[in-house]
Short mmCIF file of C-alpha atoms in Angstrom, two decimals:
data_model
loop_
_atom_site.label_atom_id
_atom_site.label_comp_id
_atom_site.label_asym_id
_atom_site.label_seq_id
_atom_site.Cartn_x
_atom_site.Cartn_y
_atom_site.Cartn_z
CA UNK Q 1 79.43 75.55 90.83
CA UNK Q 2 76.89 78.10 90.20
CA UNK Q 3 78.47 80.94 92.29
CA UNK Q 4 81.83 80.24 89.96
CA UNK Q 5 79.80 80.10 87.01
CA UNK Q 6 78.57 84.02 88.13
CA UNK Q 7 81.81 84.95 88.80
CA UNK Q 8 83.50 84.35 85.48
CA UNK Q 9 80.17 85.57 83.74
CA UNK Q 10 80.74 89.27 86.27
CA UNK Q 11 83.98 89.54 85.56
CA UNK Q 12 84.37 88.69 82.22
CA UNK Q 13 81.81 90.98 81.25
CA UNK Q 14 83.29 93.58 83.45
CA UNK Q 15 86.86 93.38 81.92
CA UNK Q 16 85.23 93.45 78.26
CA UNK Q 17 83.06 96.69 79.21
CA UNK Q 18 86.75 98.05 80.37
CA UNK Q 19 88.36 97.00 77.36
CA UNK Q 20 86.17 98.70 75.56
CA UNK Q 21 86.17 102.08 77.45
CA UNK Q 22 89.66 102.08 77.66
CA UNK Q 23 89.79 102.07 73.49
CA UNK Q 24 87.11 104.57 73.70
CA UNK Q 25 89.05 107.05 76.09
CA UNK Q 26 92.02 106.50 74.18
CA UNK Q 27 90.12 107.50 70.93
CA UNK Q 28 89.45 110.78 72.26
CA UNK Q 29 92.69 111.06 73.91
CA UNK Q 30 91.70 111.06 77.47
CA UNK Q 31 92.49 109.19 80.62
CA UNK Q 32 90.55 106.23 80.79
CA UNK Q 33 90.61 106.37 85.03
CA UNK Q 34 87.30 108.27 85.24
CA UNK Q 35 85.38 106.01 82.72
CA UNK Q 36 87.15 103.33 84.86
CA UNK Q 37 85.62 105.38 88.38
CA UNK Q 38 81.90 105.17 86.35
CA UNK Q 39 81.62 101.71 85.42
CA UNK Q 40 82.59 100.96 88.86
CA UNK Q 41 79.95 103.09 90.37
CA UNK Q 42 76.99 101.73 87.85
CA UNK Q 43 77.98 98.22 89.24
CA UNK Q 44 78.36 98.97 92.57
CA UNK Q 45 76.54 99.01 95.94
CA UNK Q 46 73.61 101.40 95.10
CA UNK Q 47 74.36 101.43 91.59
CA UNK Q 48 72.02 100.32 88.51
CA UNK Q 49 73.03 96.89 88.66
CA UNK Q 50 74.87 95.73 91.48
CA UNK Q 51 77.90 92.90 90.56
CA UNK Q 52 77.91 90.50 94.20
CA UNK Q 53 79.49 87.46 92.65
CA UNK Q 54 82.71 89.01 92.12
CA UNK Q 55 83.65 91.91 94.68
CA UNK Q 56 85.94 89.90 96.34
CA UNK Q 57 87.97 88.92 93.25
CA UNK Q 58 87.85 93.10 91.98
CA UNK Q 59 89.27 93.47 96.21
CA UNK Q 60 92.51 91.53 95.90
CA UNK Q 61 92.91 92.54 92.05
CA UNK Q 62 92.77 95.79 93.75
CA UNK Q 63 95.48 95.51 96.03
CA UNK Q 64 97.52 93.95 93.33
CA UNK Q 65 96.93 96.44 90.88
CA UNK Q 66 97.69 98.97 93.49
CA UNK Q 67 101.42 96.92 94.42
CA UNK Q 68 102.34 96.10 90.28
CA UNK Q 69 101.97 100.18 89.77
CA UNK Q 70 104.51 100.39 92.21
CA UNK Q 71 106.92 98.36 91.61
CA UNK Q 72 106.91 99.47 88.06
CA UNK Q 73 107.91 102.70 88.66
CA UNK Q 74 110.79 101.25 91.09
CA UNK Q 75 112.27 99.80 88.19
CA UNK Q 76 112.94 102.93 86.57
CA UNK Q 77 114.84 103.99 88.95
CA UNK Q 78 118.35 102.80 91.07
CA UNK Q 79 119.23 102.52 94.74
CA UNK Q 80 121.27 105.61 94.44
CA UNK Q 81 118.79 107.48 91.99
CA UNK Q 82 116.34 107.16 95.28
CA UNK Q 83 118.45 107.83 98.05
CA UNK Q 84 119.60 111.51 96.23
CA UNK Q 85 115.92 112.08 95.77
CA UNK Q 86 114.86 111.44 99.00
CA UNK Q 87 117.30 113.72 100.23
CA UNK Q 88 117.04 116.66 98.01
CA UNK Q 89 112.96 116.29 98.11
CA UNK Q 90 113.64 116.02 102.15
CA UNK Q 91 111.99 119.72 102.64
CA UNK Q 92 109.64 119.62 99.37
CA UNK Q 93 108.16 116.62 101.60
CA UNK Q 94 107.81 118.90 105.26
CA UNK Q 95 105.86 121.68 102.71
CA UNK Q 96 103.71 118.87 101.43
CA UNK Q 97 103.06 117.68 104.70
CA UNK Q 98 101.88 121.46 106.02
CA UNK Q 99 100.10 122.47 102.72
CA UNK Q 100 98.36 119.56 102.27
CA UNK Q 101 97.48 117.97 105.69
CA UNK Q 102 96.68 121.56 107.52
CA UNK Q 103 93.44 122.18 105.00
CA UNK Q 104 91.72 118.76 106.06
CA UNK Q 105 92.51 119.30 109.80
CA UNK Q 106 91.25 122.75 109.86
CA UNK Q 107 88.67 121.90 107.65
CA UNK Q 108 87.29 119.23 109.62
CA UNK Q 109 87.42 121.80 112.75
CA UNK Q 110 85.54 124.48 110.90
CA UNK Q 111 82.30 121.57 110.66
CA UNK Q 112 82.79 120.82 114.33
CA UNK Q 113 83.79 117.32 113.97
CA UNK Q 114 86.27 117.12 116.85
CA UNK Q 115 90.00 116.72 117.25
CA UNK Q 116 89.97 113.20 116.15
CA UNK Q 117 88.00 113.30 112.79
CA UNK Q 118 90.35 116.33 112.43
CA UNK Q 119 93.25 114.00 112.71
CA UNK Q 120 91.99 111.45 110.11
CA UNK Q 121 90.77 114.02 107.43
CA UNK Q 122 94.51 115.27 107.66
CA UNK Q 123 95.75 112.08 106.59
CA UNK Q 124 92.76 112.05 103.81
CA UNK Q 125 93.69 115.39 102.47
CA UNK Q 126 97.29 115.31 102.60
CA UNK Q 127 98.61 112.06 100.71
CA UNK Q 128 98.56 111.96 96.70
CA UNK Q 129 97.50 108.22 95.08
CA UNK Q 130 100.44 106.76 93.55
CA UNK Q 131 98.67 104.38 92.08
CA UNK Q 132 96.44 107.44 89.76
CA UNK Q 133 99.82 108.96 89.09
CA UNK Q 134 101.71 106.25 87.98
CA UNK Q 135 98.80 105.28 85.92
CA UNK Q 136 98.63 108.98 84.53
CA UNK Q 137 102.61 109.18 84.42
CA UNK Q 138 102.22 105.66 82.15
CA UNK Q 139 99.58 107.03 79.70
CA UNK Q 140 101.24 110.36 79.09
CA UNK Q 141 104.65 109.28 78.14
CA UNK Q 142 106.15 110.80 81.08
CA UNK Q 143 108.35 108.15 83.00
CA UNK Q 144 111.03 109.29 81.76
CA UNK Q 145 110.52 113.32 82.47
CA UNK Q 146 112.61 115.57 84.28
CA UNK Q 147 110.30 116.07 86.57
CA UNK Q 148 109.30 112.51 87.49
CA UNK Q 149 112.03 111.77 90.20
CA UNK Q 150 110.56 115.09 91.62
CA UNK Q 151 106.89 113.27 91.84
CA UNK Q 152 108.38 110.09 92.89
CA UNK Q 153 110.62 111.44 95.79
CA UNK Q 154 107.39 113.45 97.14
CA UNK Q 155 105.53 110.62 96.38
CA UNK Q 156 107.93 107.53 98.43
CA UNK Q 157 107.93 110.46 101.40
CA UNK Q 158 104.68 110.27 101.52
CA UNK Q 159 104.11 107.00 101.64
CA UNK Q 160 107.56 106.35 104.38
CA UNK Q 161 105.49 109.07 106.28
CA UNK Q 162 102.09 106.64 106.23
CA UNK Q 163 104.23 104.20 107.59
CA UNK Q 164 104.78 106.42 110.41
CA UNK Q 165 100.97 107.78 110.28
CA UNK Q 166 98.73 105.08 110.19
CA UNK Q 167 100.09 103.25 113.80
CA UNK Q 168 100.07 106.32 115.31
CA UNK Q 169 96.22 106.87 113.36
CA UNK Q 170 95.16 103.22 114.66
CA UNK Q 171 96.55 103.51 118.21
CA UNK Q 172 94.58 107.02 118.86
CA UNK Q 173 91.61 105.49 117.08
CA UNK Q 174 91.29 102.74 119.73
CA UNK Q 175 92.15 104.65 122.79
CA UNK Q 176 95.20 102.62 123.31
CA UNK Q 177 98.00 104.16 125.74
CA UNK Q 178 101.17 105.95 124.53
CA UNK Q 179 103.09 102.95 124.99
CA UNK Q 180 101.24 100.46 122.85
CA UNK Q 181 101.60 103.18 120.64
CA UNK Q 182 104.98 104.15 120.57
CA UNK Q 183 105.31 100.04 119.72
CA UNK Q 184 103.86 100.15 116.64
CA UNK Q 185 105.09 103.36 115.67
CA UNK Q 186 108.98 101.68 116.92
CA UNK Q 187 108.02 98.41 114.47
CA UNK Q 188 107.09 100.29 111.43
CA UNK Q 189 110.53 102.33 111.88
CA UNK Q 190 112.48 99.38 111.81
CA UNK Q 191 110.84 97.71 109.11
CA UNK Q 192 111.41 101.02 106.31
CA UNK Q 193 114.93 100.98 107.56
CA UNK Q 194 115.28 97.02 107.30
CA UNK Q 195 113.78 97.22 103.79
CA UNK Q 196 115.68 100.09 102.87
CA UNK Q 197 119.03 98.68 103.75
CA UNK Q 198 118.32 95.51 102.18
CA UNK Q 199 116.91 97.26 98.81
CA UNK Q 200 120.43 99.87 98.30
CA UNK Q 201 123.17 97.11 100.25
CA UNK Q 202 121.60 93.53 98.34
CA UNK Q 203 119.81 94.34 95.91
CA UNK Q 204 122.66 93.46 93.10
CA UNK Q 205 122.38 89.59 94.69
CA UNK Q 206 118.86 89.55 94.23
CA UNK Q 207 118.92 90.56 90.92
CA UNK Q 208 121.67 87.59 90.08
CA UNK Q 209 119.19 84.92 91.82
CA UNK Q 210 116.60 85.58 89.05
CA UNK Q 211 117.70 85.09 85.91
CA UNK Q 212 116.84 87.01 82.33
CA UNK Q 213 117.26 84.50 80.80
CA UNK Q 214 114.07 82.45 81.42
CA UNK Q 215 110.92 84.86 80.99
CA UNK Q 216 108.87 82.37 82.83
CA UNK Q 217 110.92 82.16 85.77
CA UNK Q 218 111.46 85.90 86.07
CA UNK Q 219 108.02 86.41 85.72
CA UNK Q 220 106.97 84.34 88.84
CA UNK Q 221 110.24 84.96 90.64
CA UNK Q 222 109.43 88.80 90.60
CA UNK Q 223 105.65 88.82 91.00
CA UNK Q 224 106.36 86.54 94.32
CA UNK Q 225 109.20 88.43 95.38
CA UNK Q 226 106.91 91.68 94.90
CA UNK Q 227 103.92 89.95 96.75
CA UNK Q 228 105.43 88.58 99.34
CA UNK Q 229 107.56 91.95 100.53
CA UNK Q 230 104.78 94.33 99.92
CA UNK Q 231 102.60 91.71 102.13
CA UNK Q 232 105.23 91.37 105.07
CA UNK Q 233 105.59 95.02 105.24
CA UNK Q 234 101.56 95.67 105.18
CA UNK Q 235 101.39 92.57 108.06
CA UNK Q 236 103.88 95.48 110.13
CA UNK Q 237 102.16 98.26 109.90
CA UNK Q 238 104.10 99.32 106.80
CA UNK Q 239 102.54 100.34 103.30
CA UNK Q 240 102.43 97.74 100.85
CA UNK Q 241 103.16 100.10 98.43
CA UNK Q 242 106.53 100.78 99.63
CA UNK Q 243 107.67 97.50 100.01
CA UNK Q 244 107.02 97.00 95.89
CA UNK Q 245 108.26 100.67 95.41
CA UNK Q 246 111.94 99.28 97.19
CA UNK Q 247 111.76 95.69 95.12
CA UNK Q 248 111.72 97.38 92.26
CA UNK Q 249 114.56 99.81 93.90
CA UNK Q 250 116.28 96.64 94.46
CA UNK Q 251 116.19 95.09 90.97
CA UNK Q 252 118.95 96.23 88.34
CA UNK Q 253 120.45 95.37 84.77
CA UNK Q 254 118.75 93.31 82.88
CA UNK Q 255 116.74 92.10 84.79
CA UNK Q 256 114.98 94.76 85.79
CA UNK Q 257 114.46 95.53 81.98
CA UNK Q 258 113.02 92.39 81.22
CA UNK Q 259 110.74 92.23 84.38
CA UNK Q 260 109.58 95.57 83.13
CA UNK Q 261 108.37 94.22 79.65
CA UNK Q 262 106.86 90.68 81.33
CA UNK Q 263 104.99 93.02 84.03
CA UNK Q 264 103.35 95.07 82.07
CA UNK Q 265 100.42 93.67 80.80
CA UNK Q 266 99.68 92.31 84.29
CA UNK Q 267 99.88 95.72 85.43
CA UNK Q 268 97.91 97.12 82.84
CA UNK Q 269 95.03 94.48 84.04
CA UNK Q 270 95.15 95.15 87.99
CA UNK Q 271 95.27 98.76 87.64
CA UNK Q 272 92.18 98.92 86.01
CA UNK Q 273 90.41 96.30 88.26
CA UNK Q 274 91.86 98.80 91.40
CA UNK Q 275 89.63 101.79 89.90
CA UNK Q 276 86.60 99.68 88.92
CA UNK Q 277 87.00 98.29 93.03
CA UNK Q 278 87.48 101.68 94.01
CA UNK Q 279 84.10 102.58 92.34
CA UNK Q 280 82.72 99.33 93.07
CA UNK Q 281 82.48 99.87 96.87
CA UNK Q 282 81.11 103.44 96.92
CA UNK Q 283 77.74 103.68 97.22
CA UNK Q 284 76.28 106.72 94.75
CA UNK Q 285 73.57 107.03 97.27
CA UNK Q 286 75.77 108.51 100.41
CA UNK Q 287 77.88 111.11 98.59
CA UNK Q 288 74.67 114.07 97.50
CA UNK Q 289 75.01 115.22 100.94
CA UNK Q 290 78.60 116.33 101.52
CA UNK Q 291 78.89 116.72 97.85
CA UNK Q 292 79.16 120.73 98.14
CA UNK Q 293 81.74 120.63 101.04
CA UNK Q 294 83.83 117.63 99.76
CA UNK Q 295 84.05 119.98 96.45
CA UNK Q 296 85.54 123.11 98.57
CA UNK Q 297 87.94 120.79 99.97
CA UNK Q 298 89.31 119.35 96.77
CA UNK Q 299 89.60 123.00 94.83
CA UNK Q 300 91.44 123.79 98.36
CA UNK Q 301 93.39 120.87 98.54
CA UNK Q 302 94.22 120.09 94.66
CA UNK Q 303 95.97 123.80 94.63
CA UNK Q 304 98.13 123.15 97.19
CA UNK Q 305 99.07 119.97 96.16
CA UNK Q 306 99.82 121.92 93.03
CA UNK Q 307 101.98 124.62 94.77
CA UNK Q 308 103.98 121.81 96.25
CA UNK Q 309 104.81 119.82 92.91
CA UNK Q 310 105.44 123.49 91.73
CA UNK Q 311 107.78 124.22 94.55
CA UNK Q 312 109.48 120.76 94.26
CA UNK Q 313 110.26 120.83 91.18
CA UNK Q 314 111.46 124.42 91.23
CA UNK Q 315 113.68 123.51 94.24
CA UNK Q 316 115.25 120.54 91.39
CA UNK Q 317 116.04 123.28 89.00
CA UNK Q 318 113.06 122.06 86.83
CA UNK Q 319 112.23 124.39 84.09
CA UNK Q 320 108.57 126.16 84.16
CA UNK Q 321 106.75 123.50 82.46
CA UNK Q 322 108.20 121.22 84.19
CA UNK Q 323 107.31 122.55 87.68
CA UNK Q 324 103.61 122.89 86.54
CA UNK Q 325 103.58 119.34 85.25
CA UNK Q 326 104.79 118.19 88.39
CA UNK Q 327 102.15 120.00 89.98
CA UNK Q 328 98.98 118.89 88.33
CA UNK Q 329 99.84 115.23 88.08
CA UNK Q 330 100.09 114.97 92.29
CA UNK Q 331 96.19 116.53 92.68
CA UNK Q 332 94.71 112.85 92.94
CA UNK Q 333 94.10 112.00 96.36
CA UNK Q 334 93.11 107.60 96.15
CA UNK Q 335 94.22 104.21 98.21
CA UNK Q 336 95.79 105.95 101.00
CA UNK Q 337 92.47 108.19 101.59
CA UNK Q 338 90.35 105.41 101.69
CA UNK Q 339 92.35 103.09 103.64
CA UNK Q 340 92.47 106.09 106.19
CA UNK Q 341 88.72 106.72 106.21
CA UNK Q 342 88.27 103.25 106.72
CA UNK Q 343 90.31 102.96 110.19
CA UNK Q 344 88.11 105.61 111.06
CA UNK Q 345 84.85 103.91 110.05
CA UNK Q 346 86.01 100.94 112.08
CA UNK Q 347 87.45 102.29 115.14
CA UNK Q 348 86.26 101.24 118.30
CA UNK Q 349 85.29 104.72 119.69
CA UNK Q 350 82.58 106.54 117.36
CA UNK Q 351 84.43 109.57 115.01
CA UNK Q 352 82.64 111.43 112.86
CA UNK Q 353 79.38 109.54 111.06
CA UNK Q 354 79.96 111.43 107.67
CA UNK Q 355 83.44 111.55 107.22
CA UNK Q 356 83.33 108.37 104.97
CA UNK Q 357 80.89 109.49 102.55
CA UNK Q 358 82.42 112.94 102.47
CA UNK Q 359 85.81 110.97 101.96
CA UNK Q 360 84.79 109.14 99.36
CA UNK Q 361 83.31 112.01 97.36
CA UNK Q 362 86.69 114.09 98.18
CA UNK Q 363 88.42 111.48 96.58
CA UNK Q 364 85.99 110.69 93.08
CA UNK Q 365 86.63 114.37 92.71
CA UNK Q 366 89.88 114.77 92.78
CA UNK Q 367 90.45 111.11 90.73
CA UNK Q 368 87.99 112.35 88.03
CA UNK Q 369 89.68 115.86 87.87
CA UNK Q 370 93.82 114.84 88.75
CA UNK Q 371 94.28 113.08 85.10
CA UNK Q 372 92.48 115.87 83.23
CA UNK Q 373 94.39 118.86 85.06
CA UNK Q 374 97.52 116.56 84.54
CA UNK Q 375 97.37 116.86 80.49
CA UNK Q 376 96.87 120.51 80.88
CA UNK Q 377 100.25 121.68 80.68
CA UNK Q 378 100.36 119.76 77.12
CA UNK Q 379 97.25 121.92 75.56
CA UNK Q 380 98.38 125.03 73.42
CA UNK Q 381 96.38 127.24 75.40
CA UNK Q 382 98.80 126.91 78.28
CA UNK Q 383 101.46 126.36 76.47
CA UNK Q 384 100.53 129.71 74.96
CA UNK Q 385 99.94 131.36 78.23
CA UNK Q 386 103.35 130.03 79.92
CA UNK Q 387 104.50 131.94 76.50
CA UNK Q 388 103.03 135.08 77.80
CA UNK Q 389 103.77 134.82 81.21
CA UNK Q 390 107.74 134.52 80.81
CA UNK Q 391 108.01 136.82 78.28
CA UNK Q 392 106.51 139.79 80.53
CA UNK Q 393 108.72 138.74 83.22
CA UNK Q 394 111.11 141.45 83.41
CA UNK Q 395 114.60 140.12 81.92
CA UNK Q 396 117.30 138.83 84.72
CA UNK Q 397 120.27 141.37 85.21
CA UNK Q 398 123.39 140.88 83.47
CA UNK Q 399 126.52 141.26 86.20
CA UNK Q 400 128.55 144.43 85.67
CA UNK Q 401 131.95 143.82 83.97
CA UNK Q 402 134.88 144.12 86.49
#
């Protein structure tokens, strides 16, 4: 009784301390992710007043928050919307995957770390957080861009490539033979193509089994439809974050518009208790030391991420702003980083002792810094220099008359 008793006095006194930073951010017309990241950290492990209670409550709201993001942005989009992308955004994901995971692995070889810490920082370095950009995407009006499907598509590649990544990731990590390997790799193939299929091919009878018409039932019938896929595919190997990604794929009509309006405010909740866990578990204490090289790596590693929005988007026929727009809001590295840093902190055979703290700093900075870059394409000082820089492009020449 008295450990439930602390655990509704931590959290509720957590979620009112976010409720009130979240007004406060929004007052001064900033992100309220970083005041999110710092509330976490002051109540963390190492932090001024350490919350025990209630850290595995903030875990699974975590991975929740983490699955609702994604399913939300699914909705806005079809089964045909996504398949187009995916192909078009085909090659804007193979430059992702070469700007963005080359840095980490070289980067890791430059401090002598070996071959192996070189593959995990790779995996660090090179994936974007779809959870900070759909939360970023949400709070500056910009689901509906031009230049969102571009974000998404390089966004669900990344994540299909994870599912690819992280057996391969967990079979070198303990020692296992190519075989074993080569299994898991084989299972997590077949369950992206299974879910795929089933998303594009059924979705329009999943949609008719849940009805608009009752709110209530929608709301469970979704949420358990969402957990339950998004669990099945994590149980394989698979991100959970593509499973809810495809469920919301799946959904159409009005049903999908409804489930949009009843999700919401749940999603609104979990993403915020998915930063405050993200801060929760990182220890202040650990990061001092690889603060300086974690910072190289994200100025690195945050301008090619923004070279390959820029390139995406340009590749879509996006217009400047656009492209730079799509840029900035993919420079927040998050779940996928940590999740990867952690397979290394657990493996059976010893990698690198300070890749984890360095990790974790990598990814505060770029968090802290990916939804303030992201509204800088709205300022009028770049709108002002975008201004400049067209207009001293020379002008495009006009075809001679036959």
């Amino acid at each position: 009784m008295h450990e439930t008793t602390t655990l509704l006095v931590e959290v509720g006194a957590l979620l009112l301390l976010l409720g009130l930073l979240g007004r406060l951010s929004r007052r001064f017309g900033v992100s309220p992710i970083p005041l999110y990241l710092i509330a976490g950290l002051a109540f963390g492990q190492g932090g001024l007043l350490p919350l025990n209670a209630s850290e595995e409550f903030f875990a699974v709201g975590a991975e929740i928050g983490v699955i609702l993001l994604l399913v939300m942005l699914g909705l806005e989009y079809s089964a045909g919307e996504l398949v187009g992308n995916l192909r078009s955004a085909a090659p804007a994901g193979l430059i992702d995957a070469v700007l963005n995971a080359l840095p980490g692995f070289a980067f890791a070889l430059i401090l002598g770390w070996g071959w192996l810490a070189a593959v995990v920082l790779a995996g660090v370095t090179w994936v974007s957080s779809s959870g900070v950009i759909a939360k970023v995407l949400g709070d500056l009006g910009r689901v509906g861009n031009r230049e969102t499907p571009v974000i998404l598509s390089v966004l669900v590649i990344e994540d299909l490539a994870m599912a690819l990544y992280l057996p391969l990731l967990t079979a070198l990590l303990a020692g296992i033979g190519l075989i074993k390997g080569g299994m898991a790799l084989a299972v997590a193939v077949l369950t992206v193509i299974a879910v795929l299929f089933v998303a594009i091919r059924y979705g329009h009878l999943i949609s008719t089994a849940l009805s608009a018409k009752d709110p209530e039932a929608l709301l469970l019938g979704v949420l358990g439809l969402t957990l339950l896929v998004a669990g099945v595919a994590a149980k394989l190997q698979v991100s959970a974050a593509v499973g809810a990604f495809l469920v919301g794929i799946a959904l159409s009509g009005p049903v999908a518009h409804h489930a949009t309006e009843l999700l919401s405010p749940l999603r609104d909740l979990f993403a915020a208790v998915f930063f405050v866990f993200f801060g929760l578990v990182t220890n202040p204490m650990d990061m001092p030391p690889v603060l300086l090289p974690a910072l190289a790596l994200a100025v690195v590693t945050m301008g090619t991420k923004l070279l390959t929005g820029y390139l995406a988007a340009r590749r879509a026929g996006i217009a400047e702003p656009g492209r730079w727009r799509a840029g900035f809001a993919l420079t927040p590295r998050g779940e996928f980083s940590i999740v990867i840093a952690g397979l290394a902190v657990a493996a059976a055979q010893p990698v690198e002792p300070k890749l984890a703290a360095l990790a974790t700093a990598y990814v505060l900075i770029t968090v802290v810094a990916g939804p303030l870059l992201a509204r800088l394409p709205d300022t009028p000082w770049f709108k002002g220099w975008l201004r400049r820089r067209t207009a001293a492009r020379p002008p495009a020449p006009v075809p001679a008359a036959d």
